Amino acid sequence: MSEARYVLAVIVLIGLPPGILLWLAIHPWARFWRRLGPVWTYTILGPPMLALMAGLFRVRGAILAIDLGTSVPLIALAVVTLAAAGAVAVKRRKHLTSGVLAGLPELSLERYPGRLLSEGIYGRIRHPRYVEVLLWALAYALFANYLAIYVLVALSVPVLYLVVVLEERELRDRFGQAYEDYCREVPRFFPRRR
């Protein structure tokens, strides 16, 4: 059990910060990256993200020094949180292709013009992908039970909120009034009661 907890802690440690930083690097400067296209964008941004992952992996021992041990109640809570993340993922996957998840519409409007998603789960919340990411990260943190991973997940919340704000600015540029109307109708993260 300890080894599985450690592996999940390492996955969150090396995966979450570069993933969020990649979104932060793309959304504020989407127009710039569009001029370069997806291949150049990922050619430029990929190596620093991989270097960050390698650096975090290299110092994982120091970062993950405080192991809070195996906790059956937290593992049970992790399973519930995983189920919630999985439910969001299943609903989100019906509408987002892997190309959309890779950010291709943000990087190449000509090849991937995209459309405003407002059906299914996107008719209930505007950002199920980010809700899903946080639920997965929280579930892994609960299962792993390392102090640094809890801190990392907690720090991810305001940073992901910033990513959302930047993404919404970019979506307003792309979809105009239709996105404004959508924002008035559909909440960001938590669905309204029906």
mmCIF file with all atom_site columns, C-alpha atoms in Angstrom:
data_model
loop_
_atom_site.group_PDB
_atom_site.id
_atom_site.type_symbol
_atom_site.label_atom_id
_atom_site.label_alt_id
_atom_site.label_comp_id
_atom_site.label_asym_id
_atom_site.label_entity_id
_atom_site.label_seq_id
_atom_site.pdbx_PDB_ins_code
_atom_site.Cartn_x
_atom_site.Cartn_y
_atom_site.Cartn_z
_atom_site.occupancy
_atom_site.B_iso_or_equiv
_atom_site.pdbx_formal_charge
_atom_site.auth_seq_id
_atom_site.auth_comp_id
_atom_site.auth_asym_id
_atom_site.auth_atom_id
_atom_site.pdbx_PDB_model_num
ATOM 1   C CA . MET A 1 1   ? 0.000   0.000  0.000   1.00 0.00 ? 1   MET A CA 1
ATOM 2   C CA . SER A 1 2   ? 2.821   2.415  0.864   1.00 0.00 ? 2   SER A CA 1
ATOM 3   C CA . GLU A 1 3   ? 4.390   1.959  -2.565  1.00 0.00 ? 3   GLU A CA 1
ATOM 4   C CA . ALA A 1 4   ? 1.083   2.645  -4.362  1.00 0.00 ? 4   ALA A CA 1
ATOM 5   C CA . ARG A 1 5   ? 0.568   5.778  -2.261  1.00 0.00 ? 5   ARG A CA 1
ATOM 6   C CA . TYR A 1 6   ? 4.086   6.955  -3.087  1.00 0.00 ? 6   TYR A CA 1
ATOM 7   C CA . VAL A 1 7   ? 3.637   6.343  -6.829  1.00 0.00 ? 7   VAL A CA 1
ATOM 8   C CA . LEU A 1 8   ? 0.410   8.376  -6.852  1.00 0.00 ? 8   LEU A CA 1
ATOM 9   C CA . ALA A 1 9   ? 2.123   11.157 -4.922  1.00 0.00 ? 9   ALA A CA 1
ATOM 10  C CA . VAL A 1 10  ? 4.926   11.251 -7.503  1.00 0.00 ? 10  VAL A CA 1
ATOM 11  C CA . ILE A 1 11  ? 2.410   11.288 -10.376 1.00 0.00 ? 11  ILE A CA 1
ATOM 12  C CA . VAL A 1 12  ? 0.626   14.300 -8.887  1.00 0.00 ? 12  VAL A CA 1
ATOM 13  C CA . LEU A 1 13  ? 3.918   16.000 -8.049  1.00 0.00 ? 13  LEU A CA 1
ATOM 14  C CA . ILE A 1 14  ? 5.387   15.749 -11.540 1.00 0.00 ? 14  ILE A CA 1
ATOM 15  C CA . GLY A 1 15  ? 2.132   16.016 -13.508 1.00 0.00 ? 15  GLY A CA 1
ATOM 16  C CA . LEU A 1 16  ? -0.016  18.704 -11.930 1.00 0.00 ? 16  LEU A CA 1
ATOM 17  C CA . PRO A 1 17  ? 2.333   21.735 -11.879 1.00 0.00 ? 17  PRO A CA 1
ATOM 18  C CA . PRO A 1 18  ? 3.544   21.383 -15.500 1.00 0.00 ? 18  PRO A CA 1
ATOM 19  C CA . GLY A 1 19  ? -0.005  20.775 -16.730 1.00 0.00 ? 19  GLY A CA 1
ATOM 20  C CA . ILE A 1 20  ? -1.337  23.883 -15.038 1.00 0.00 ? 20  ILE A CA 1
ATOM 21  C CA . LEU A 1 21  ? 1.675   25.958 -16.102 1.00 0.00 ? 21  LEU A CA 1
ATOM 22  C CA . LEU A 1 22  ? 1.153   24.853 -19.699 1.00 0.00 ? 22  LEU A CA 1
ATOM 23  C CA . TRP A 1 23  ? -2.425  26.165 -19.583 1.00 0.00 ? 23  TRP A CA 1
ATOM 24  C CA . LEU A 1 24  ? -1.134  29.370 -17.988 1.00 0.00 ? 24  LEU A CA 1
ATOM 25  C CA . ALA A 1 25  ? 1.424   29.746 -20.762 1.00 0.00 ? 25  ALA A CA 1
ATOM 26  C CA . ILE A 1 26  ? -1.121  29.268 -23.553 1.00 0.00 ? 26  ILE A CA 1
ATOM 27  C CA . HIS A 1 27  ? -4.305  31.100 -22.572 1.00 0.00 ? 27  HIS A CA 1
ATOM 28  C CA . PRO A 1 28  ? -3.015  34.645 -21.962 1.00 0.00 ? 28  PRO A CA 1
ATOM 29  C CA . TRP A 1 29  ? -1.113  34.604 -25.242 1.00 0.00 ? 29  TRP A CA 1
ATOM 30  C CA . ALA A 1 30  ? -3.413  32.463 -27.408 1.00 0.00 ? 30  ALA A CA 1
ATOM 31  C CA . ARG A 1 31  ? -3.195  34.902 -30.342 1.00 0.00 ? 31  ARG A CA 1
ATOM 32  C CA . PHE A 1 32  ? 0.598   34.729 -30.312 1.00 0.00 ? 32  PHE A CA 1
ATOM 33  C CA . TRP A 1 33  ? 0.616   30.926 -30.153 1.00 0.00 ? 33  TRP A CA 1
ATOM 34  C CA . ARG A 1 34  ? -1.979  30.754 -32.948 1.00 0.00 ? 34  ARG A CA 1
ATOM 35  C CA . ARG A 1 35  ? 0.410   32.589 -35.250 1.00 0.00 ? 35  ARG A CA 1
ATOM 36  C CA . LEU A 1 36  ? 3.035   29.921 -34.530 1.00 0.00 ? 36  LEU A CA 1
ATOM 37  C CA . GLY A 1 37  ? 0.627   26.981 -34.712 1.00 0.00 ? 37  GLY A CA 1
ATOM 38  C CA . PRO A 1 38  ? 0.379   23.860 -32.554 1.00 0.00 ? 38  PRO A CA 1
ATOM 39  C CA . VAL A 1 39  ? 3.636   22.224 -33.647 1.00 0.00 ? 39  VAL A CA 1
ATOM 40  C CA . TRP A 1 40  ? 5.810   25.236 -32.822 1.00 0.00 ? 40  TRP A CA 1
ATOM 41  C CA . THR A 1 41  ? 3.852   26.014 -29.673 1.00 0.00 ? 41  THR A CA 1
ATOM 42  C CA . TYR A 1 42  ? 4.427   22.567 -28.232 1.00 0.00 ? 42  TYR A CA 1
ATOM 43  C CA . THR A 1 43  ? 8.000   22.506 -29.550 1.00 0.00 ? 43  THR A CA 1
ATOM 44  C CA . ILE A 1 44  ? 8.679   25.689 -27.575 1.00 0.00 ? 44  ILE A CA 1
ATOM 45  C CA . LEU A 1 45  ? 6.637   24.904 -24.454 1.00 0.00 ? 45  LEU A CA 1
ATOM 46  C CA . GLY A 1 46  ? 7.254   21.153 -24.268 1.00 0.00 ? 46  GLY A CA 1
ATOM 47  C CA . PRO A 1 47  ? 10.930  21.152 -23.238 1.00 0.00 ? 47  PRO A CA 1
ATOM 48  C CA . PRO A 1 48  ? 10.482  23.518 -20.253 1.00 0.00 ? 48  PRO A CA 1
ATOM 49  C CA . MET A 1 49  ? 7.527   21.433 -19.044 1.00 0.00 ? 49  MET A CA 1
ATOM 50  C CA . LEU A 1 50  ? 9.534   18.225 -19.405 1.00 0.00 ? 50  LEU A CA 1
ATOM 51  C CA . ALA A 1 51  ? 12.457  19.880 -17.604 1.00 0.00 ? 51  ALA A CA 1
ATOM 52  C CA . LEU A 1 52  ? 10.127  20.888 -14.773 1.00 0.00 ? 52  LEU A CA 1
ATOM 53  C CA . MET A 1 53  ? 8.823   17.330 -14.558 1.00 0.00 ? 53  MET A CA 1
ATOM 54  C CA . ALA A 1 54  ? 12.377  15.969 -14.474 1.00 0.00 ? 54  ALA A CA 1
ATOM 55  C CA . GLY A 1 55  ? 13.413  18.512 -11.848 1.00 0.00 ? 55  GLY A CA 1
ATOM 56  C CA . LEU A 1 56  ? 10.455  17.693 -9.625  1.00 0.00 ? 56  LEU A CA 1
ATOM 57  C CA . PHE A 1 57  ? 11.150  13.990 -10.046 1.00 0.00 ? 57  PHE A CA 1
ATOM 58  C CA . ARG A 1 58  ? 14.760  14.547 -9.072  1.00 0.00 ? 58  ARG A CA 1
ATOM 59  C CA . VAL A 1 59  ? 13.856  16.299 -5.786  1.00 0.00 ? 59  VAL A CA 1
ATOM 60  C CA . ARG A 1 60  ? 10.810  14.152 -5.038  1.00 0.00 ? 60  ARG A CA 1
ATOM 61  C CA . GLY A 1 61  ? 12.430  12.661 -1.929  1.00 0.00 ? 61  GLY A CA 1
ATOM 62  C CA . ALA A 1 62  ? 12.816  16.031 -0.245  1.00 0.00 ? 62  ALA A CA 1
ATOM 63  C CA . ILE A 1 63  ? 9.383   17.254 -1.324  1.00 0.00 ? 63  ILE A CA 1
ATOM 64  C CA . LEU A 1 64  ? 7.642   14.049 -0.265  1.00 0.00 ? 64  LEU A CA 1
ATOM 65  C CA . ALA A 1 65  ? 9.503   13.790 3.043   1.00 0.00 ? 65  ALA A CA 1
ATOM 66  C CA . ILE A 1 66  ? 6.375   14.026 5.190   1.00 0.00 ? 66  ILE A CA 1
ATOM 67  C CA . ASP A 1 67  ? 4.340   10.858 4.675   1.00 0.00 ? 67  ASP A CA 1
ATOM 68  C CA . LEU A 1 68  ? 1.187   10.903 6.790   1.00 0.00 ? 68  LEU A CA 1
ATOM 69  C CA . GLY A 1 69  ? 0.742   7.146  6.433   1.00 0.00 ? 69  GLY A CA 1
ATOM 70  C CA . THR A 1 70  ? -2.022  4.918  5.186   1.00 0.00 ? 70  THR A CA 1
ATOM 71  C CA . SER A 1 71  ? -5.477  5.996  6.295   1.00 0.00 ? 71  SER A CA 1
ATOM 72  C CA . VAL A 1 72  ? -8.447  3.772  5.526   1.00 0.00 ? 72  VAL A CA 1
ATOM 73  C CA . PRO A 1 73  ? -11.013 6.590  5.999   1.00 0.00 ? 73  PRO A CA 1
ATOM 74  C CA . LEU A 1 74  ? -9.041  8.809  3.599   1.00 0.00 ? 74  LEU A CA 1
ATOM 75  C CA . ILE A 1 75  ? -8.779  5.977  1.097   1.00 0.00 ? 75  ILE A CA 1
ATOM 76  C CA . ALA A 1 76  ? -12.564 5.566  1.295   1.00 0.00 ? 76  ALA A CA 1
ATOM 77  C CA . LEU A 1 77  ? -12.984 9.310  0.719   1.00 0.00 ? 77  LEU A CA 1
ATOM 78  C CA . ALA A 1 78  ? -10.513 9.053  -2.175  1.00 0.00 ? 78  ALA A CA 1
ATOM 79  C CA . VAL A 1 79  ? -12.660 6.335  -3.769  1.00 0.00 ? 79  VAL A CA 1
ATOM 80  C CA . VAL A 1 80  ? -15.765 8.546  -3.502  1.00 0.00 ? 80  VAL A CA 1
ATOM 81  C CA . THR A 1 81  ? -13.831 11.484 -4.979  1.00 0.00 ? 81  THR A CA 1
ATOM 82  C CA . LEU A 1 82  ? -12.502 9.258  -7.775  1.00 0.00 ? 82  LEU A CA 1
ATOM 83  C CA . ALA A 1 83  ? -16.048 8.185  -8.560  1.00 0.00 ? 83  ALA A CA 1
ATOM 84  C CA . ALA A 1 84  ? -17.105 11.837 -8.803  1.00 0.00 ? 84  ALA A CA 1
ATOM 85  C CA . ALA A 1 85  ? -14.109 12.623 -11.043 1.00 0.00 ? 85  ALA A CA 1
ATOM 86  C CA . GLY A 1 86  ? -14.919 9.608  -13.187 1.00 0.00 ? 86  GLY A CA 1
ATOM 87  C CA . ALA A 1 87  ? -18.551 10.680 -13.549 1.00 0.00 ? 87  ALA A CA 1
ATOM 88  C CA . VAL A 1 88  ? -17.467 14.149 -14.687 1.00 0.00 ? 88  VAL A CA 1
ATOM 89  C CA . ALA A 1 89  ? -14.904 12.584 -17.051 1.00 0.00 ? 89  ALA A CA 1
ATOM 90  C CA . VAL A 1 90  ? -17.473 10.314 -18.698 1.00 0.00 ? 90  VAL A CA 1
ATOM 91  C CA . LYS A 1 91  ? -19.827 13.232 -19.301 1.00 0.00 ? 91  LYS A CA 1
ATOM 92  C CA . ARG A 1 92  ? -17.026 15.530 -20.463 1.00 0.00 ? 92  ARG A CA 1
ATOM 93  C CA . ARG A 1 93  ? -15.573 12.956 -22.877 1.00 0.00 ? 93  ARG A CA 1
ATOM 94  C CA . LYS A 1 94  ? -18.819 12.935 -24.836 1.00 0.00 ? 94  LYS A CA 1
ATOM 95  C CA . HIS A 1 95  ? -18.043 16.487 -25.938 1.00 0.00 ? 95  HIS A CA 1
ATOM 96  C CA . LEU A 1 96  ? -14.260 16.952 -25.944 1.00 0.00 ? 96  LEU A CA 1
ATOM 97  C CA . THR A 1 97  ? -11.976 15.134 -28.338 1.00 0.00 ? 97  THR A CA 1
ATOM 98  C CA . SER A 1 98  ? -8.332  14.545 -27.519 1.00 0.00 ? 98  SER A CA 1
ATOM 99  C CA . GLY A 1 99  ? -7.455  17.371 -29.934 1.00 0.00 ? 99  GLY A CA 1
ATOM 100 C CA . VAL A 1 100 ? -9.610  19.796 -27.981 1.00 0.00 ? 100 VAL A CA 1
ATOM 101 C CA . LEU A 1 101 ? -8.043  18.588 -24.723 1.00 0.00 ? 101 LEU A CA 1
ATOM 102 C CA . ALA A 1 102 ? -4.609  19.193 -26.249 1.00 0.00 ? 102 ALA A CA 1
ATOM 103 C CA . GLY A 1 103 ? -5.600  22.811 -26.852 1.00 0.00 ? 103 GLY A CA 1
ATOM 104 C CA . LEU A 1 104 ? -5.681  22.631 -30.648 1.00 0.00 ? 104 LEU A CA 1
ATOM 105 C CA . PRO A 1 105 ? -8.665  25.012 -31.037 1.00 0.00 ? 105 PRO A CA 1
ATOM 106 C CA . GLU A 1 106 ? -6.773  27.627 -29.020 1.00 0.00 ? 106 GLU A CA 1
ATOM 107 C CA . LEU A 1 107 ? -3.724  27.169 -31.243 1.00 0.00 ? 107 LEU A CA 1
ATOM 108 C CA . SER A 1 108 ? -5.185  26.801 -34.745 1.00 0.00 ? 108 SER A CA 1
ATOM 109 C CA . LEU A 1 109 ? -8.621  28.247 -35.416 1.00 0.00 ? 109 LEU A CA 1
ATOM 110 C CA . GLU A 1 110 ? -8.336  27.488 -39.136 1.00 0.00 ? 110 GLU A CA 1
ATOM 111 C CA . ARG A 1 111 ? -7.741  23.759 -38.688 1.00 0.00 ? 111 ARG A CA 1
ATOM 112 C CA . TYR A 1 112 ? -9.776  23.408 -35.495 1.00 0.00 ? 112 TYR A CA 1
ATOM 113 C CA . PRO A 1 113 ? -12.407 26.146 -35.529 1.00 0.00 ? 113 PRO A CA 1
ATOM 114 C CA . GLY A 1 114 ? -14.186 24.641 -32.557 1.00 0.00 ? 114 GLY A CA 1
ATOM 115 C CA . ARG A 1 115 ? -17.644 25.532 -31.413 1.00 0.00 ? 115 ARG A CA 1
ATOM 116 C CA . LEU A 1 116 ? -19.156 26.778 -28.216 1.00 0.00 ? 116 LEU A CA 1
ATOM 117 C CA . LEU A 1 117 ? -20.049 23.736 -26.138 1.00 0.00 ? 117 LEU A CA 1
ATOM 118 C CA . SER A 1 118 ? -23.319 24.241 -24.300 1.00 0.00 ? 118 SER A CA 1
ATOM 119 C CA . GLU A 1 119 ? -24.948 20.825 -24.252 1.00 0.00 ? 119 GLU A CA 1
ATOM 120 C CA . GLY A 1 120 ? -24.617 17.904 -21.869 1.00 0.00 ? 120 GLY A CA 1
ATOM 121 C CA . ILE A 1 121 ? -22.446 18.646 -18.864 1.00 0.00 ? 121 ILE A CA 1
ATOM 122 C CA . TYR A 1 122 ? -21.503 21.954 -20.529 1.00 0.00 ? 122 TYR A CA 1
ATOM 123 C CA . GLY A 1 123 ? -25.126 22.969 -20.124 1.00 0.00 ? 123 GLY A CA 1
ATOM 124 C CA . ARG A 1 124 ? -24.722 22.545 -16.345 1.00 0.00 ? 124 ARG A CA 1
ATOM 125 C CA . ILE A 1 125 ? -21.195 23.899 -15.706 1.00 0.00 ? 125 ILE A CA 1
ATOM 126 C CA . ARG A 1 126 ? -18.808 25.815 -17.968 1.00 0.00 ? 126 ARG A CA 1
ATOM 127 C CA . HIS A 1 127 ? -15.555 24.141 -16.914 1.00 0.00 ? 127 HIS A CA 1
ATOM 128 C CA . PRO A 1 128 ? -16.022 20.423 -16.228 1.00 0.00 ? 128 PRO A CA 1
ATOM 129 C CA . ARG A 1 129 ? -12.466 19.691 -17.397 1.00 0.00 ? 129 ARG A CA 1
ATOM 130 C CA . TYR A 1 130 ? -10.972 21.777 -14.583 1.00 0.00 ? 130 TYR A CA 1
ATOM 131 C CA . VAL A 1 131 ? -13.430 20.385 -12.037 1.00 0.00 ? 131 VAL A CA 1
ATOM 132 C CA . GLU A 1 132 ? -12.386 16.922 -13.170 1.00 0.00 ? 132 GLU A CA 1
ATOM 133 C CA . VAL A 1 133 ? -8.665  17.753 -12.839 1.00 0.00 ? 133 VAL A CA 1
ATOM 134 C CA . LEU A 1 134 ? -9.136  19.018 -9.296  1.00 0.00 ? 134 LEU A CA 1
ATOM 135 C CA . LEU A 1 135 ? -11.244 16.018 -8.309  1.00 0.00 ? 135 LEU A CA 1
ATOM 136 C CA . TRP A 1 136 ? -8.629  13.587 -9.673  1.00 0.00 ? 136 TRP A CA 1
ATOM 137 C CA . ALA A 1 137 ? -5.833  15.495 -7.926  1.00 0.00 ? 137 ALA A CA 1
ATOM 138 C CA . LEU A 1 138 ? -7.762  15.605 -4.647  1.00 0.00 ? 138 LEU A CA 1
ATOM 139 C CA . ALA A 1 139 ? -8.568  11.894 -4.850  1.00 0.00 ? 139 ALA A CA 1
ATOM 140 C CA . TYR A 1 140 ? -4.917  11.046 -5.481  1.00 0.00 ? 140 TYR A CA 1
ATOM 141 C CA . ALA A 1 141 ? -3.864  13.339 -2.618  1.00 0.00 ? 141 ALA A CA 1
ATOM 142 C CA . LEU A 1 142 ? -6.305  11.669 -0.224  1.00 0.00 ? 142 LEU A CA 1
ATOM 143 C CA . PHE A 1 143 ? -5.078  8.225  -1.227  1.00 0.00 ? 143 PHE A CA 1
ATOM 144 C CA . ALA A 1 144 ? -1.372  9.166  -1.167  1.00 0.00 ? 144 ALA A CA 1
ATOM 145 C CA . ASN A 1 145 ? -1.638  11.128 2.102   1.00 0.00 ? 145 ASN A CA 1
ATOM 146 C CA . TYR A 1 146 ? 1.573   13.143 1.741   1.00 0.00 ? 146 TYR A CA 1
ATOM 147 C CA . LEU A 1 147 ? 1.634   16.664 3.163   1.00 0.00 ? 147 LEU A CA 1
ATOM 148 C CA . ALA A 1 148 ? 3.291   18.187 0.078   1.00 0.00 ? 148 ALA A CA 1
ATOM 149 C CA . ILE A 1 149 ? 0.602   16.793 -2.211  1.00 0.00 ? 149 ILE A CA 1
ATOM 150 C CA . TYR A 1 150 ? -2.153  18.348 -0.100  1.00 0.00 ? 150 TYR A CA 1
ATOM 151 C CA . VAL A 1 151 ? -0.304  21.674 -0.290  1.00 0.00 ? 151 VAL A CA 1
ATOM 152 C CA . LEU A 1 152 ? 0.161   21.285 -4.046  1.00 0.00 ? 152 LEU A CA 1
ATOM 153 C CA . VAL A 1 153 ? -3.518  20.533 -4.637  1.00 0.00 ? 153 VAL A CA 1
ATOM 154 C CA . ALA A 1 154 ? -4.555  23.463 -2.422  1.00 0.00 ? 154 ALA A CA 1
ATOM 155 C CA . LEU A 1 155 ? -2.228  25.811 -4.331  1.00 0.00 ? 155 LEU A CA 1
ATOM 156 C CA . SER A 1 156 ? -3.625  24.485 -7.607  1.00 0.00 ? 156 SER A CA 1
ATOM 157 C CA . VAL A 1 157 ? -7.108  25.788 -6.831  1.00 0.00 ? 157 VAL A CA 1
ATOM 158 C CA . PRO A 1 158 ? -6.363  29.535 -7.158  1.00 0.00 ? 158 PRO A CA 1
ATOM 159 C CA . VAL A 1 159 ? -3.979  28.933 -10.056 1.00 0.00 ? 159 VAL A CA 1
ATOM 160 C CA . LEU A 1 160 ? -6.603  26.913 -11.933 1.00 0.00 ? 160 LEU A CA 1
ATOM 161 C CA . TYR A 1 161 ? -9.105  29.666 -11.201 1.00 0.00 ? 161 TYR A CA 1
ATOM 162 C CA . LEU A 1 162 ? -6.711  32.089 -12.911 1.00 0.00 ? 162 LEU A CA 1
ATOM 163 C CA . VAL A 1 163 ? -6.448  29.681 -15.862 1.00 0.00 ? 163 VAL A CA 1
ATOM 164 C CA . VAL A 1 164 ? -10.247 29.655 -16.086 1.00 0.00 ? 164 VAL A CA 1
ATOM 165 C CA . VAL A 1 165 ? -10.437 33.457 -16.073 1.00 0.00 ? 165 VAL A CA 1
ATOM 166 C CA . LEU A 1 166 ? -7.809  33.635 -18.822 1.00 0.00 ? 166 LEU A CA 1
ATOM 167 C CA . GLU A 1 167 ? -9.535  30.914 -20.838 1.00 0.00 ? 167 GLU A CA 1
ATOM 168 C CA . GLU A 1 168 ? -12.856 32.714 -20.532 1.00 0.00 ? 168 GLU A CA 1
ATOM 169 C CA . ARG A 1 169 ? -11.259 35.906 -21.839 1.00 0.00 ? 169 ARG A CA 1
ATOM 170 C CA . GLU A 1 170 ? -9.988  33.952 -24.844 1.00 0.00 ? 170 GLU A CA 1
ATOM 171 C CA . LEU A 1 171 ? -13.415 32.332 -25.358 1.00 0.00 ? 171 LEU A CA 1
ATOM 172 C CA . ARG A 1 172 ? -15.080 35.761 -25.272 1.00 0.00 ? 172 ARG A CA 1
ATOM 173 C CA . ASP A 1 173 ? -12.713 36.843 -28.039 1.00 0.00 ? 173 ASP A CA 1
ATOM 174 C CA . ARG A 1 174 ? -13.584 33.756 -30.093 1.00 0.00 ? 174 ARG A CA 1
ATOM 175 C CA . PHE A 1 175 ? -17.335 33.504 -29.538 1.00 0.00 ? 175 PHE A CA 1
ATOM 176 C CA . GLY A 1 176 ? -18.387 37.045 -28.592 1.00 0.00 ? 176 GLY A CA 1
ATOM 177 C CA . GLN A 1 177 ? -21.945 37.614 -27.425 1.00 0.00 ? 177 GLN A CA 1
ATOM 178 C CA . ALA A 1 178 ? -22.793 33.910 -27.608 1.00 0.00 ? 178 ALA A CA 1
ATOM 179 C CA . TYR A 1 179 ? -20.230 33.257 -24.870 1.00 0.00 ? 179 TYR A CA 1
ATOM 180 C CA . GLU A 1 180 ? -21.494 36.196 -22.794 1.00 0.00 ? 180 GLU A CA 1
ATOM 181 C CA . ASP A 1 181 ? -25.012 34.740 -22.972 1.00 0.00 ? 181 ASP A CA 1
ATOM 182 C CA . TYR A 1 182 ? -23.681 31.298 -22.074 1.00 0.00 ? 182 TYR A CA 1
ATOM 183 C CA . CYS A 1 183 ? -21.872 32.733 -19.025 1.00 0.00 ? 183 CYS A CA 1
ATOM 184 C CA . ARG A 1 184 ? -25.098 34.308 -17.789 1.00 0.00 ? 184 ARG A CA 1
ATOM 185 C CA . GLU A 1 185 ? -26.949 31.004 -18.133 1.00 0.00 ? 185 GLU A CA 1
ATOM 186 C CA . VAL A 1 186 ? -24.384 28.459 -16.916 1.00 0.00 ? 186 VAL A CA 1
ATOM 187 C CA . PRO A 1 187 ? -22.253 28.660 -13.728 1.00 0.00 ? 187 PRO A CA 1
ATOM 188 C CA . ARG A 1 188 ? -18.500 28.090 -13.841 1.00 0.00 ? 188 ARG A CA 1
ATOM 189 C CA . PHE A 1 189 ? -18.010 25.126 -11.537 1.00 0.00 ? 189 PHE A CA 1
ATOM 190 C CA . PHE A 1 190 ? -21.058 24.193 -9.478  1.00 0.00 ? 190 PHE A CA 1
ATOM 191 C CA . PRO A 1 191 ? -24.364 23.357 -11.162 1.00 0.00 ? 191 PRO A CA 1
ATOM 192 C CA . ARG A 1 192 ? -27.497 25.127 -10.053 1.00 0.00 ? 192 ARG A CA 1
ATOM 193 C CA . ARG A 1 193 ? -30.251 23.079 -8.533  1.00 0.00 ? 193 ARG A CA 1
ATOM 194 C CA . ARG A 1 194 ? -32.958 22.217 -10.995 1.00 0.00 ? 194 ARG A CA 1
#
